[in-house]
Tab-separated table of C-alpha atoms and ligand atoms in Angstrom:
chain	number	residue	atom	x	y	z
A	1432	MET	CA	3.661	58.412	-29.206
A	1433	SER	CA	3.902	54.889	-30.587
A	1434	LEU	CA	6.674	52.475	-29.572
A	1435	ILE	CA	7.912	50.886	-32.741
A	1436	VAL	CA	10.024	47.930	-33.890
A	1437	GLN	CA	11.786	48.237	-37.142
A	1438	LYS	CA	14.368	45.519	-38.351
A	1439	TYR	CA	16.596	46.323	-41.592
A	1440	GLY	CA	18.314	43.379	-42.905
A	1441	GLY	CA	21.487	42.862	-44.756
A	1442	SER	CA	20.888	44.810	-48.565
A	1443	SER	CA	19.139	47.897	-46.508
A	1444	VAL	CA	22.556	48.475	-44.672
A	1445	ALA	CA	24.868	47.078	-47.369
A	1446	ASP	CA	27.109	50.516	-47.709
A	1447	ILE	CA	27.247	53.898	-46.240
A	1448	ASP	CA	24.626	55.196	-48.259
A	1449	ARG	CA	21.955	52.456	-47.450
A	1450	ILE	CA	23.229	53.258	-44.108
A	1451	ARG	CA	22.230	56.788	-44.356
A	1452	ASN	CA	19.274	56.034	-46.006
A	1453	VAL	CA	18.149	53.939	-42.923
A	1454	ALA	CA	19.275	56.933	-40.681
A	1455	ASN	CA	16.925	59.217	-42.720
A	1456	ARG	CA	13.890	57.175	-42.340
A	1457	VAL	CA	14.516	56.338	-38.636
A	1458	ALA	CA	14.917	59.805	-38.392
A	1459	GLU	CA	11.247	60.611	-39.771
A	1460	TYR	CA	9.585	58.543	-37.369
A	1461	ARG	CA	11.806	59.906	-34.111
A	1462	ARG	CA	11.316	63.854	-34.672
A	1463	ARG	CA	7.306	62.680	-35.439
A	1464	GLY	CA	7.749	61.791	-31.218
A	1465	ASP	CA	7.824	57.932	-31.820
A	1466	GLN	CA	10.065	55.768	-29.704
A	1467	VAL	CA	12.037	53.319	-31.897
A	1468	VAL	CA	13.720	50.522	-31.691
A	1469	VAL	CA	15.749	49.822	-34.644
A	1470	VAL	CA	17.324	46.047	-35.183
A	1471	VAL	CA	19.964	45.884	-37.632
A	1472	SER	CA	21.790	42.748	-39.541
A	1473	ALA	CA	25.437	42.622	-40.623
A	1474	MET	CA	25.839	44.531	-44.118
A	1475	LYS	CA	25.243	42.269	-46.840
A	1476	GLY	CA	27.808	39.672	-47.468
A	1477	VAL	CA	29.777	39.907	-44.190
A	1478	THR	CA	28.074	36.931	-42.532
A	1479	ASP	CA	28.998	34.765	-45.492
A	1480	ASN	CA	32.796	36.090	-45.574
A	1481	LEU	CA	33.150	35.941	-41.995
A	1482	ILE	CA	32.119	31.953	-42.435
A	1483	GLY	CA	34.360	31.828	-45.579
A	1484	MET	CA	37.222	32.920	-43.667
A	1485	ALA	CA	36.827	30.559	-40.915
A	1486	LYS	CA	35.964	27.719	-43.143
A	1487	SER	CA	39.719	28.280	-44.604
A	1488	PHE	CA	41.046	26.671	-41.747
A	1489	MET	CA	38.658	23.961	-41.146
A	1490	PRO	CA	35.163	22.742	-42.812
A	1491	VAL	CA	33.599	22.352	-39.124
A	1492	PRO	CA	34.715	25.013	-37.311
A	1493	SER	CA	33.709	24.975	-33.423
A	1494	GLU	CA	30.362	26.610	-33.238
A	1495	ARG	CA	31.439	28.313	-30.178
A	1496	GLU	CA	33.846	30.904	-32.137
A	1497	MET	CA	31.761	30.832	-35.326
A	1498	ASP	CA	29.144	32.529	-32.964
A	1499	VAL	CA	31.691	34.955	-31.346
A	1500	LEU	CA	32.988	35.532	-34.840
A	1501	LEU	CA	29.622	36.254	-37.024
A	1502	SER	CA	28.268	38.536	-33.859
A	1503	THR	CA	30.735	41.002	-35.154
A	1504	GLY	CA	28.991	41.547	-38.197
A	1505	GLU	CA	25.852	42.923	-36.576
A	1506	GLN	CA	28.390	44.701	-33.644
A	1507	THR	CA	29.923	46.710	-36.778
A	1508	THR	CA	26.289	47.942	-38.104
A	1509	ILE	CA	24.415	49.026	-34.784
A	1510	ALA	CA	27.858	51.505	-34.083
A	1511	LEU	CA	27.607	52.795	-37.702
A	1512	LEU	CA	23.842	53.372	-37.564
A	1513	ALA	CA	24.316	54.970	-34.169
A	1514	ILE	CA	26.720	57.371	-35.573
A	1515	ALA	CA	24.836	57.997	-38.533
A	1516	LEU	CA	21.910	59.121	-36.491
A	1517	GLN	CA	24.098	61.329	-34.484
A	1518	SER	CA	25.696	63.001	-36.690
A	1519	MET	CA	21.979	64.089	-37.900
A	1520	ASP	CA	21.413	65.434	-34.069
A	1521	ILE	CA	19.228	62.255	-33.208
A	1522	SER	CA	20.341	60.865	-29.979
A	1523	ALA	CA	20.977	57.208	-30.450
A	1524	ALA	CA	22.776	54.461	-28.560
A	1525	SER	CA	23.325	50.987	-29.807
A	1526	LEU	CA	23.391	47.665	-27.900
A	1527	THR	CA	24.573	44.401	-28.500
A	1528	GLY	CA	22.321	41.356	-28.249
A	1529	ALA	CA	23.414	40.859	-24.240
A	1530	GLN	CA	23.637	44.313	-23.340
A	1531	ALA	CA	19.819	44.281	-24.753
A	1532	GLY	CA	18.833	41.285	-22.584
A	1533	ILE	CA	18.211	38.704	-25.022
A	1534	VAL	CA	19.254	35.571	-23.121
A	1535	THR	CA	18.957	32.061	-25.388
A	1536	ASP	CA	19.650	28.639	-24.704
A	1537	GLY	CA	23.512	27.228	-25.398
A	1538	VAL	CA	22.907	25.889	-28.844
A	1539	HIS	CA	25.380	27.402	-30.717
A	1540	SER	CA	24.457	28.751	-34.336
A	1541	LYS	CA	20.756	28.260	-33.556
A	1542	ALA	CA	19.724	29.218	-30.377
A	1543	LYS	CA	16.791	29.875	-28.851
A	1544	ILE	CA	15.477	33.032	-27.133
A	1545	LEU	CA	14.640	31.844	-23.742
A	1546	ASN	CA	13.689	35.470	-22.225
A	1547	ILE	CA	14.514	38.959	-22.908
A	1548	THR	CA	14.967	41.760	-20.184
A	1549	PRO	CA	14.761	44.931	-21.704
A	1550	GLU	CA	15.401	47.267	-19.239
A	1551	LYS	CA	18.501	48.784	-20.448
A	1552	ILE	CA	16.445	49.359	-23.802
A	1553	HIS	CA	13.678	50.891	-21.770
A	1554	GLU	CA	16.282	53.304	-20.086
A	1555	LEU	CA	17.781	54.165	-23.429
A	1556	LEU	CA	14.104	54.913	-24.980
A	1557	ASP	CA	13.235	56.750	-22.057
A	1558	ALA	CA	16.406	59.165	-22.141
A	1559	GLY	CA	15.065	60.233	-25.947
A	1560	ASN	CA	17.368	57.516	-27.578
A	1561	VAL	CA	16.753	55.561	-30.983
A	1562	THR	CA	17.876	52.468	-29.541
A	1563	ILE	CA	19.669	50.172	-31.986
A	1564	VAL	CA	19.986	46.773	-31.214
A	1565	ALA	CA	22.224	44.230	-32.848
A	1566	GLY	CA	20.063	41.267	-34.648
A	1567	PHE	CA	20.888	37.761	-34.817
A	1568	GLN	CA	22.742	37.516	-31.420
A	1569	GLY	CA	22.230	36.675	-27.805
A	1570	GLN	CA	24.188	35.309	-24.881
A	1571	THR	CA	23.520	32.623	-22.622
A	1572	SER	CA	23.202	32.967	-19.064
A	1573	GLU	CA	26.364	31.517	-18.467
A	1574	GLY	CA	27.603	34.790	-21.060
A	1575	ASN	CA	28.414	33.050	-23.851
A	1576	ILE	CA	27.685	35.041	-27.139
A	1577	THR	CA	24.999	33.164	-29.228
A	1578	THR	CA	23.349	33.296	-32.844
A	1579	LEU	CA	20.161	32.794	-33.752
A	1580	GLY	CA	20.069	30.876	-37.329
A	1581	ARG	CA	20.839	32.866	-40.387
A	1582	GLY	CA	18.292	35.475	-40.709
A	1583	GLY	CA	18.310	35.631	-37.483
A	1584	SER	CA	17.520	39.555	-36.717
A	1585	ASP	CA	13.947	39.065	-38.135
A	1586	LEU	CA	13.655	36.785	-34.966
A	1587	THR	CA	15.344	39.616	-33.188
A	1588	ALA	CA	12.810	42.160	-33.847
A	1589	ILE	CA	9.686	39.810	-33.526
A	1590	ALA	CA	10.943	39.215	-30.165
A	1591	LEU	CA	11.666	42.576	-29.190
A	1592	ALA	CA	8.154	43.420	-30.486
A	1593	ALA	CA	6.868	41.048	-27.960
A	1594	ALA	CA	8.944	41.410	-25.264
A	1595	LEU	CA	8.151	45.317	-25.470
A	1596	GLU	CA	4.314	45.413	-26.487
A	1597	ALA	CA	5.316	47.548	-29.546
A	1598	ASP	CA	2.612	49.130	-31.388
A	1599	LEU	CA	4.208	48.696	-34.568
A	1600	CYS	CA	6.842	45.877	-35.936
A	1601	GLN	CA	7.951	46.788	-39.244
A	1602	ILE	CA	10.566	44.224	-41.321
A	1603	PHE	CA	12.133	46.451	-43.978
A	1604	THR	CA	14.060	44.740	-46.711
A	1605	ASP	CA	14.811	45.183	-50.607
A	1606	VAL	CA	11.279	44.085	-51.851
A	1607	ASP	CA	8.093	45.598	-51.251
A	1608	GLY	CA	6.885	42.863	-49.546
A	1609	VAL	CA	5.770	39.113	-49.540
A	1610	TYR	CA	5.231	38.254	-53.382
A	1611	THR	CA	3.532	34.707	-54.485
A	1612	CYS	CA	7.125	33.809	-55.172
A	1613	ASP	CA	10.355	34.825	-55.050
A	1614	PRO	CA	10.029	37.940	-57.631
A	1615	ARG	CA	14.143	37.159	-58.527
A	1616	VAL	CA	12.840	33.480	-59.691
A	1617	VAL	CA	9.373	34.811	-61.136
A	1618	GLU	CA	8.987	37.967	-62.706
A	1619	SER	CA	5.512	37.892	-63.012
A	1620	ALA	CA	5.119	36.966	-59.015
A	1621	LYS	CA	2.637	39.706	-57.363
A	1622	LYS	CA	2.583	41.516	-53.935
A	1623	LEU	CA	0.191	39.861	-51.468
A	1624	GLU	CA	-1.228	42.412	-49.365
A	1625	GLU	CA	-1.967	40.016	-46.516
A	1626	VAL	CA	-0.798	36.415	-45.387
A	1627	SER	CA	-1.847	34.389	-42.481
A	1628	TYR	CA	1.112	33.431	-40.040
A	1629	ASP	CA	0.840	29.504	-40.898
A	1630	GLU	CA	1.319	30.473	-44.837
A	1631	MET	CA	4.043	32.878	-44.021
A	1632	LEU	CA	5.740	29.930	-41.498
A	1633	GLU	CA	5.440	27.399	-44.494
A	1634	LEU	CA	6.784	29.404	-47.288
A	1635	ALA	CA	9.489	30.752	-45.201
A	1636	SER	CA	10.732	27.470	-43.893
A	1637	LEU	CA	10.270	26.176	-47.624
A	1638	GLY	CA	12.624	28.675	-48.979
A	1639	ALA	CA	11.070	31.908	-49.208
A	1640	LYS	CA	13.868	33.681	-47.458
A	1641	VAL	CA	12.162	36.973	-47.140
A	1642	MET	CA	11.548	36.232	-43.599
A	1643	GLN	CA	13.183	33.475	-41.255
A	1644	SER	CA	10.882	30.801	-40.609
A	1645	ARG	CA	11.652	30.972	-36.706
A	1646	SER	CA	10.722	34.133	-36.215
A	1647	VAL	CA	7.374	33.619	-38.050
A	1648	GLU	CA	6.674	30.782	-35.523
A	1649	PHE	CA	7.410	33.326	-32.527
A	1650	ALA	CA	5.035	35.723	-34.265
A	1651	LYS	CA	2.458	33.422	-34.620
A	1652	LYS	CA	2.974	32.066	-30.848
A	1653	PHE	CA	2.352	35.803	-29.345
A	1654	GLY	CA	0.414	37.169	-31.703
A	1655	VAL	CA	3.202	39.768	-33.060
A	1656	ILE	CA	1.334	41.661	-36.335
A	1657	PHE	CA	4.005	42.578	-38.621
A	1658	GLU	CA	4.954	44.056	-41.863
A	1659	VAL	CA	7.402	43.335	-44.251
A	1660	ARG	CA	8.192	46.311	-46.817
A	1661	SER	CA	10.896	47.687	-48.691
A	1662	SER	CA	13.891	50.258	-47.420
A	1663	LEU	CA	14.074	51.915	-50.417
A	1664	ASN	CA	10.572	53.308	-51.081
A	1665	ASN	CA	7.171	54.249	-49.263
A	1666	ASN	CA	4.894	51.611	-51.072
A	1667	PRO	CA	2.807	49.439	-48.433
A	1668	GLY	CA	4.315	46.102	-47.458
A	1669	THR	CA	2.365	42.890	-46.798
A	1670	ILE	CA	1.029	42.550	-43.356
A	1671	VAL	CA	1.534	38.932	-41.242
A	1672	LYS	CA	-1.093	38.123	-39.534
A	1673	GLU	CA	-3.767	35.565	-38.133
A	1674	GLU	CA	-5.498	33.861	-40.440
A	1675	THR	CA	-9.267	35.244	-41.424
A	1676	LYS	CA	-11.662	33.303	-43.102
A	1677	SER	CA	-11.738	34.850	-46.402
A	1678	MET	CA	-8.064	33.712	-46.893
A	1679	GLU	CA	-9.364	30.341	-47.538
A	1680	ASP	CA	-11.231	31.187	-50.640
A	1681	VAL	CA	-7.703	31.613	-52.173
A	1682	VAL	CA	-6.142	28.037	-52.995
A	1683	ILE	CA	-2.678	28.825	-53.259
A	1684	ARG	CA	-1.193	31.959	-51.750
A	1685	GLY	CA	2.408	31.094	-52.751
A	1686	VAL	CA	4.981	28.830	-54.389
A	1687	SER	CA	8.723	28.503	-52.632
A	1688	LEU	CA	11.827	27.174	-53.756
A	1689	ASP	CA	14.347	25.859	-51.747
A	1690	LYS	CA	17.757	25.602	-53.819
A	1691	ASP	CA	19.722	25.414	-50.386
A	1692	GLN	CA	18.508	21.424	-49.874
A	1693	ALA	CA	21.032	18.516	-49.648
A	1694	LYS	CA	19.542	14.683	-49.848
A	1695	ILE	CA	21.670	12.010	-48.391
A	1696	THR	CA	20.811	8.353	-48.751
A	1697	LEU	CA	21.771	5.741	-46.551
A	1698	VAL	CA	22.340	2.387	-48.561
A	1699	GLY	CA	21.321	-1.259	-47.109
A	1700	VAL	CA	19.956	0.379	-43.555
A	1701	PRO	CA	19.074	-2.825	-41.281
A	1702	ASP	CA	15.383	-3.081	-41.946
A	1703	ARG	CA	14.275	-3.977	-37.984
A	1704	PRO	CA	12.651	-1.762	-35.579
A	1705	GLY	CA	14.986	1.271	-33.702
A	1706	VAL	CA	17.221	1.624	-36.693
A	1707	ALA	CA	15.369	4.479	-37.969
A	1708	SER	CA	14.982	6.075	-34.523
A	1709	ARG	CA	18.693	5.982	-33.374
A	1710	ILE	CA	19.849	7.608	-36.881
A	1711	PHE	CA	17.120	10.755	-36.791
A	1712	GLN	CA	17.983	10.806	-33.099
A	1713	LYS	CA	21.535	11.137	-33.422
A	1714	LEU	CA	20.904	13.678	-36.060
A	1715	ALA	CA	18.338	15.917	-34.077
A	1716	ASP	CA	21.054	15.973	-30.714
A	1717	SER	CA	23.479	17.638	-33.426
A	1718	ALA	CA	20.842	20.351	-34.277
A	1719	ILE	CA	20.572	18.954	-38.033
A	1720	ASN	CA	17.092	19.774	-39.339
A	1721	VAL	CA	15.734	16.664	-41.064
A	1722	ASP	CA	12.730	17.926	-43.479
A	1723	MET	CA	11.654	14.962	-45.680
A	1724	ILE	CA	12.077	11.464	-45.394
A	1725	VAL	CA	11.909	8.043	-47.819
A	1726	GLN	CA	12.397	4.879	-47.241
A	1727	ASN	CA	12.264	2.694	-49.882
A	1728	ILE	CA	10.740	-1.244	-49.925
A	1729	SER	CA	12.911	-3.805	-48.047
A	1730	HIS	CA	15.390	-6.165	-50.261
A	1731	GLY	CA	16.476	-9.160	-49.304
A	1732	THR	CA	14.890	-11.998	-47.175
A	1733	GLU	CA	17.674	-13.050	-44.558
A	1734	THR	CA	18.677	-9.859	-43.461
A	1735	PRO	CA	15.762	-7.091	-44.587
A	1736	ALA	CA	17.427	-3.720	-45.830
A	1737	THR	CA	16.242	-0.763	-47.167
A	1738	ASP	CA	17.786	2.246	-48.382
A	1739	LEU	CA	16.584	5.594	-46.567
A	1740	SER	CA	17.034	9.246	-47.937
A	1741	PHE	CA	16.376	12.448	-46.355
A	1742	THR	CA	16.813	16.177	-47.222
A	1743	ILE	CA	18.739	18.452	-44.721
A	1744	ASP	CA	20.240	22.269	-45.374
A	1745	LYS	CA	22.987	22.112	-47.448
A	1746	PRO	CA	24.944	23.985	-45.017
A	1747	ASP	CA	24.485	21.356	-42.346
A	1748	VAL	CA	26.117	18.322	-44.792
A	1749	ALA	CA	29.272	18.304	-43.426
A	1750	LYS	CA	28.041	17.880	-39.503
A	1751	ALA	CA	25.222	15.515	-40.862
A	1752	LEU	CA	28.324	13.010	-42.751
A	1753	GLY	CA	30.428	13.733	-39.446
A	1754	VAL	CA	27.607	12.285	-37.352
A	1755	ILE	CA	26.472	9.420	-39.594
A	1756	ASP	CA	30.145	7.861	-39.976
A	1757	ALA	CA	30.380	7.819	-36.443
A	1758	MET	CA	27.051	5.995	-36.673
A	1759	HIS	CA	28.550	3.391	-39.750
A	1760	GLU	CA	29.709	0.536	-37.142
A	1761	GLU	CA	26.784	0.462	-35.086
A	1762	VAL	CA	24.035	0.776	-37.230
A	1763	GLY	CA	25.398	-1.388	-40.003
A	1764	PHE	CA	24.651	0.305	-43.421
A	1765	GLY	CA	26.517	0.406	-46.419
A	1766	ASN	CA	27.211	3.364	-48.544
A	1767	VAL	CA	26.151	6.786	-47.527
A	1768	LEU	CA	25.054	9.033	-51.227
A	1769	THR	CA	25.140	13.121	-50.929
A	1770	ASP	CA	22.963	14.743	-53.761
A	1771	GLU	CA	23.477	18.436	-53.646
A	1772	ASN	CA	21.864	19.367	-56.786
A	1773	ILE	CA	18.506	19.043	-55.991
A	1774	GLY	CA	15.730	21.849	-55.470
A	1775	LYS	CA	12.579	21.905	-53.310
A	1776	LEU	CA	9.690	23.022	-54.871
A	1777	SER	CA	6.443	23.569	-52.810
A	1778	ILE	CA	3.025	25.138	-53.056
A	1779	VAL	CA	1.277	26.738	-50.378
A	1780	GLY	CA	-2.206	27.913	-48.714
A	1781	VAL	CA	-4.721	27.131	-46.416
A	1782	GLY	CA	-7.184	27.122	-49.155
A	1783	MET	CA	-5.589	23.568	-49.831
A	1784	ARG	CA	-7.902	22.398	-46.681
A	1785	SER	CA	-10.986	22.914	-48.584
A	1786	HIS	CA	-10.269	22.273	-52.065
A	1787	SER	CA	-9.440	18.708	-53.694
A	1788	GLY	CA	-7.133	18.142	-56.675
A	1789	VAL	CA	-4.492	20.535	-56.236
A	1790	ALA	CA	-1.781	17.858	-55.980
A	1791	ALA	CA	-3.029	16.305	-58.983
A	1792	LYS	CA	-2.651	19.703	-61.124
A	1793	MET	CA	1.000	20.126	-59.439
A	1794	PHE	CA	2.218	16.803	-60.618
A	1795	GLU	CA	0.542	17.329	-64.232
A	1796	VAL	CA	2.138	20.502	-64.642
A	1797	LEU	CA	5.572	18.820	-63.576
A	1798	ALA	CA	4.651	15.950	-65.677
A	1799	GLY	CA	4.274	18.432	-68.823
A	1800	ALA	CA	7.619	20.124	-68.407
A	1801	GLU	CA	9.264	16.600	-68.038
A	1802	VAL	CA	10.327	17.100	-64.503
A	1803	ASN	CA	11.146	13.969	-62.422
A	1804	ILE	CA	9.176	14.155	-59.040
A	1805	GLN	CA	12.056	12.369	-56.651
A	1806	MET	CA	10.546	12.960	-53.195
A	1807	ILE	CA	7.087	14.055	-52.359
A	1808	SER	CA	5.807	15.450	-48.958
A	1809	THR	CA	2.492	17.344	-48.039
A	1810	SER	CA	0.510	19.050	-45.093
A	1811	GLU	CA	-2.851	20.378	-44.874
A	1812	ILE	CA	-1.883	23.598	-46.043
A	1813	LYS	CA	1.541	22.771	-48.149
A	1814	ILE	CA	2.328	20.214	-50.857
A	1815	SER	CA	6.479	19.934	-51.603
A	1816	VAL	CA	8.251	17.816	-54.255
A	1817	VAL	CA	12.364	17.330	-54.602
A	1818	ILE	CA	13.362	17.868	-58.243
A	1819	ASP	CA	16.587	18.415	-60.250
A	1820	LEU	CA	18.150	21.642	-59.042
A	1821	ASP	CA	18.840	22.534	-63.227
A	1822	GLN	CA	15.263	22.061	-63.803
A	1823	SER	CA	14.136	24.098	-60.617
A	1824	GLU	CA	13.918	27.724	-61.370
A	1825	GLY	CA	11.740	26.455	-64.809
A	1826	ALA	CA	9.447	23.855	-62.810
A	1827	THR	CA	8.696	27.123	-60.359
A	1828	LYS	CA	7.508	29.329	-63.399
A	1829	GLU	CA	5.407	26.475	-64.636
A	1830	VAL	CA	3.861	25.519	-61.474
A	1831	HIS	CA	3.415	29.502	-60.634
A	1832	ASN	CA	1.860	30.380	-63.633
A	1833	ALA	CA	-0.504	27.386	-63.511
A	1834	PHE	CA	-1.998	28.367	-60.194
A	1835	LEU	CA	-1.142	31.784	-59.732
A	1836	GLY	CA	-0.128	33.410	-63.515
B	1263	LIG	P1	17.144	40.802	-45.942
B	1263	LIG	O1	18.320	41.091	-45.853
B	1263	LIG	O2	16.436	42.175	-45.642
B	1263	LIG	O3	17.014	39.925	-44.726
B	1263	LIG	P2	16.831	38.708	-47.496
B	1263	LIG	O4	17.420	38.766	-48.517
B	1263	LIG	O5	16.914	38.085	-46.203
B	1263	LIG	O6	16.740	40.329	-46.879
B	1263	LIG	O7	15.261	38.738	-47.903
B	1263	LIG	C1	14.665	39.266	-49.147
B	1263	LIG	C2	14.485	38.706	-50.362
B	1263	LIG	O8	13.522	37.511	-50.268
B	1263	LIG	C3	14.159	39.285	-51.402
B	1263	LIG	O9	15.137	40.177	-52.094
B	1263	LIG	C4	13.952	38.102	-52.550
B	1263	LIG	O10	14.735	37.751	-53.676
B	1263	LIG	C5	13.444	36.692	-51.404
B	1263	LIG	N1	12.620	36.096	-51.624
B	1263	LIG	C6	11.989	34.952	-51.723
B	1263	LIG	N2	10.904	34.487	-51.605
B	1263	LIG	C7	10.524	35.864	-51.350
B	1263	LIG	C8	8.720	35.915	-51.447
B	1263	LIG	N3	8.072	35.309	-51.754
B	1263	LIG	N4	8.453	37.467	-51.219
B	1263	LIG	C9	9.413	38.209	-51.653
B	1263	LIG	N5	10.704	38.033	-51.343
B	1263	LIG	C10	11.030	36.705	-51.454
B	1264	LIG	N1	23.774	38.472	-40.792
B	1264	LIG	C1	22.899	36.997	-40.480
B	1264	LIG	C2	22.631	36.532	-41.381
B	1264	LIG	O1	23.170	37.017	-42.652
B	1264	LIG	C3	21.848	37.191	-39.493
B	1264	LIG	C4	20.757	38.343	-40.369
B	1264	LIG	O2	20.960	38.780	-41.294
B	1264	LIG	O3	19.263	38.029	-39.971
B	1264	LIG	O4	22.617	35.304	-41.795
B	1265	LIG	MG1	16.880	38.109	-43.945
């Protein structure tokens, strides 16, 4: 008898038929004698709809209330799946994140899991139930509902697999596994048999929404090996695990495109020590993740000033502009420009560590496609560029073709 954690994303529970399909798959494992913990997302589109409704009242609604609101999406699915299984004579019981013992910090909308006390889950499993846990949500020690960031059901699944010491962790989605690029953008993308945690982490944080990046970080930290596979067929998926020696033979594992980034430029920022620290500390205090940062050469000699550009997630723009506005007087910069018309294109691979000329080749491909590079950032295993949004899909295809075609 194995203990299996399975996670089904929004598209896998998009309607009643899909929920029935999930119930059938879960029932197969259960009838085989396995103990099954199922984590589900909200039905496809539900979270976005709830956000839209809240924003029709105000652009930046209270984060506490947003978490109360968004957690209802997953709560609907856990109950529907439990009912579907019961209709098939399979004992099943649902638990909200709080009931499942998922305790988080109080950072609403991006809460971190502090600990999990899975007694209730064990109790239900021991009584022979398929135990269905609402993804994406937890509760603070004071009893407030929190959510774990978009795509956070992946994190719930990985964290439960770690806490329960599960034998198997499967992430079911609408693709067969992790591909060399989003198959919706590059049709010729190939499925990967295995990916290292570090590569998956970079791919995910750079736009491959097939896994939430924080969930991969968690998996790496706790050594949770997991499989990404389709809920619509029985094809083997992609195994995500610790790096092995042979993984370095491949220079580029994958290409990511993130169209959900925005660039903010502060014009005429005083060029003196402490200013950047002030600006980015305030943004960090509001849980706004800043990714790439570019500071131009200082201009003006009496009161030197510089232009400072950085990228953030598009949904954080309104909040970031609020934070920046509040610093305007104190820091004393000029205009604030927002550009949502950007795409961040990245190539990722642990093989980059031992191969040279990768950046040069990427830039050459972009130059050949007449794509202007606005920002560049690199790490040991990735190169990212910010380019014009309208050119981003075409550029992704060119770059994929050059390295992986
Ligand atoms: P779920 O609802 O199951 O959580 P998501 O929509 O979050 O599913 O993630 C699956 C989607 O991720 C796929 O439909 C695919 O378009 C996209 N995706 C982006 N990059 C990749 C990649 N490298 N490999 C596979 N899928 C990817
Ligand atoms: N429902 C949440 C979202 O849409 C969490 C998830 O699907 O994993 O982001
Ligand atoms: Mg997802």
